[in-house]
Structure formats: structure tokens, C-alpha cells
């Protein structure tokens, strides 16, 4: 959807974004990205947290990111933080979208803080049906690249990119547990005993951190864009969704990657998070990703049982928060009525990982 719309042909606004206000702001502050067109926007499907919009009609396609509507935890959905991390990683070996602006102007289209970036061409692999576009070898190569790019992120010295004060590595895991306990307490709408059980067992077994680094916080296949290299083979063109980035234990990202790599094996996981990962299509097992990651860093990784259990706990808390917003009528899109049903199975998955039952 590109240019050519005039003021009388403006499309309806998507929820949470006043496109006329956005256009007025961009014309005033960044006229080069608007050109002569009239902007239109639509919600990009896939996100269940921050709202992401594709904006067309200007000089080039843009993307807008804003916090979700309604109930928002005070420590979550920090647009300035996400913008800062992406800005710091520009020019590194970690591919991120080019940025246009961080906007803190209530009259600019969302009523709050948001940021604008260039659209990066590529596909989010989020469903098995998308695998038919690629060969088994190509899917395996993308998977290994996903692991090695995580290693590239963890190899960056935070001070070298201006992120030395992004977080405190000391006590990171204990603070994470407290943070997510607070998130859960702020989103309770029903009892979930297994989640409380998992929370307690994680607190009893906090491991000693072996490596600290920049941590993405939500690293998985469907948080990257897969485009095409100059030679025609698929490659990762951008890593997205940096809202949870901080400094901390590197293995937390591996735990999250492991959870999502096998999420279709969790009861109800495929309906809520329909991962494209399918070994029959060419995706390697998670152990191969860990090996590729370790080879890039030149070091081994700790036992990941606790980290994979923590990933299940964190996702369960996030989904419970989304369930809370759904009950309050503050979600945008379809499928939110099924979110709450995955919380208990995720808690059970976490307990199984702590018990050494590896999927």
C-alpha cells in the first residue's frame, strides 16, 4: 500500500494510532520520510504485547512501535529503552532496523511515547506453512545463523556501544525473579497454583551466572526477519522486539530460545504460539543451536534446565498479563481468548525442566 491517497481518501485509523496526528508530526520534524503522500497504517499481525504498525504512503515504508492499550505494568513496554538498544547496535554484527525517531509528544499519534523506524524487508517465520518457501538446507542455515547472531550479541562489550549502564549484571537473576513476581501479582485475575509452585522452586535454585552480556530477553525465531542475501539464499535481516533488553546472564536468552524452539510440544502451545520450527522441514534440534552458539563464543554453556524453566515461567507471567488485558477488553486482534489456557501448561513445562525432563 503506497502513496497516492489524498485527505478525502484517508483510510480508517487502526486502534491506538491517530494517523493524521502522526503525519503532521513527521511533516514537521522529519519531512524527508513523508514526501507528498498521505499516510495510512495497519497493525502488523503477530505481536501480543507492544503494538506494531506498518505505515505506508510516505517516501518509504515505516514502522511504528507503541505500548499496548489499557493495563500496562510500570516496568514493561519501555519504548525509550527499546529505541536506545536498537540505536546502540546500529553498525554492529547484530542486524537491527534503521531508526527514524523516538517520539515523546502526546499529540503525535499515540498519546504517549513511541518510536518510528524504517521497514526492513523480510518475513517473520511464525507458522509451519511458511517453511515450504525454503529448502531443508536453507531452514537449517537460518537456524544456525539465529544461534550465531545470539552469540554475536553476547560477545559485544556493552561499554563499547554505550550500554554499560543498561542494567546491573550482579544479582540479575534474583532481580528477574522479583520483577516477574511483581508482574504476576499486578495481573492476577484467578489462582494458578502450578505457576506459584514454579516461582518458588526457581527462587530456591538460582544458579551462579557464568557469563554476563547484553541480553535480548525474548530471543526466538519469530522475533527476527528472514530476507534474501545478494546470492539469493535466505538470511536474517533484522532482530526485532528489544523491549526486554538489559545486561545480565547470557544463558537467559538461550533458555528462551529453547522454550520457543519446542513450544509446539507443550499442550496448547501451537495454538497460541504457532512456531514454524519443525524438524521434518529441516530445522535442527535445539542442541545443535547450542553447539553453534558455543562454537561462535569459543566457550561452553551451563546446564540450561533452570534457564528453560525460567523462560517458561516468564512467558506464563506475560500471557497471564495479556489474559488480564483481554478480560478488560484492552487487546487488539484475534486469538486472545485462548491465551490464558496456556499459562498452566507453561508452568508444568517449567517444573518438568527443573526436574530434568528435557523435551
Coordinates of N, CA, C and O in Angstrom, one line a residue, residues 1 11 28-29 68 77 80 84 86 96 106 134-135 137 164 176 191 210 212 220 234 252 255 260 264 298 317 320 339:
X1 N 0.9 -1.2 0.0 CA 0.0 0.0 0.0 C 0.9 1.2 0.0 O 1.6 1.5 1.0
X11 N -7.5 6.3 4.9 CA -8.1 5.1 5.4 C -8.4 5.2 6.9 O -7.8 6.0 7.6
X28 N 6.4 17.9 10.2 CA 7.1 18.9 10.9 C 8.5 18.6 11.3 O 9.4 19.4 11.1
X29 N 8.7 17.4 11.8 CA 10.0 17.0 12.3 C 10.9 16.2 11.4 O 12.1 16.2 11.5
X68 N 1.2 -1.4 24.5 CA -0.2 -1.9 24.3 C -1.2 -1.0 24.9 O -0.9 -0.1 25.7
X77 N 7.3 -2.5 28.6 CA 6.9 -1.7 27.4 C 7.6 -0.3 27.4 O 7.0 0.7 27.0
X80 N 11.5 4.0 25.1 CA 12.8 4.7 25.1 C 13.9 3.7 25.2 O 15.0 3.8 24.6
X84 N 16.8 2.9 22.5 CA 18.2 3.1 22.9 C 19.0 1.9 22.5 O 20.1 2.0 21.9
X86 N 18.4 -0.5 20.2 CA 18.5 -0.6 18.7 C 19.5 0.4 18.2 O 20.3 0.1 17.3
X96 N 19.8 -4.8 13.0 CA 18.7 -4.2 13.6 C 18.1 -3.2 12.6 O 18.8 -2.7 11.7
X106 N 2.5 13.8 23.2 CA 1.1 13.3 23.2 C 0.3 13.6 22.0 O -0.7 12.9 21.8
X134 N 11.2 -22.5 1.6 CA 12.6 -22.8 1.7 C 13.0 -24.3 1.6 O 12.1 -25.1 1.9
X135 N 14.2 -24.6 1.3 CA 14.6 -26.0 1.3 C 15.0 -26.3 2.7 O 15.2 -25.4 3.6
X137 N 17.9 -27.4 3.7 CA 19.2 -26.9 4.0 C 19.1 -25.4 4.3 O 19.9 -24.9 5.2
X164 N 26.8 0.5 28.9 CA 27.3 0.0 30.1 C 26.4 0.2 31.3 O 26.4 -0.6 32.3
X176 N 15.4 -10.6 38.4 CA 14.4 -11.0 37.4 C 13.3 -11.7 38.1 O 12.1 -11.5 37.7
X191 N -6.6 -17.9 40.4 CA -5.5 -18.7 41.0 C -4.8 -19.6 40.0 O -5.5 -20.2 39.2
X210 N 27.6 -17.5 34.8 CA 28.9 -17.8 34.3 C 29.3 -16.7 33.2 O 30.5 -16.5 33.0
X212 N 28.1 -12.7 31.7 CA 27.1 -11.6 31.6 C 27.3 -10.9 30.3 O 28.4 -10.8 29.7
X220 N 13.9 -15.4 19.8 CA 13.3 -16.6 19.2 C 13.2 -16.3 17.7 O 13.4 -15.2 17.2
X234 N 18.4 -17.4 1.9 CA 17.8 -16.6 3.0 C 18.8 -16.2 4.0 O 19.8 -17.0 4.3
X252 N 20.1 -16.7 29.9 CA 18.6 -16.5 29.9 C 18.1 -16.5 28.4 O 17.0 -17.0 28.2
X255 N 17.8 -20.0 27.2 CA 16.6 -20.6 27.8 C 15.4 -20.3 27.1 O 14.5 -21.1 26.8
X260 N 10.9 -21.6 23.0 CA 10.2 -21.4 21.8 C 10.5 -22.4 20.7 O 9.7 -22.7 19.8
X264 N 5.7 -26.0 20.4 CA 4.6 -26.8 19.8 C 4.5 -28.1 20.5 O 3.4 -28.8 20.4
X298 N 33.3 -19.6 21.6 CA 34.5 -20.3 22.0 C 34.5 -20.7 23.4 O 35.5 -20.8 24.1
X317 N 3.9 -15.7 32.9 CA 3.5 -14.4 33.5 C 3.1 -13.4 32.5 O 2.1 -12.7 32.6
X320 N -0.3 -14.3 31.3 CA -1.3 -14.0 32.3 C -1.6 -12.5 32.3 O -2.8 -12.1 32.5
X339 N -5.3 -17.3 25.1 CA -4.0 -17.0 25.7 C -4.0 -17.6 27.1 O -3.0 -18.3 27.5

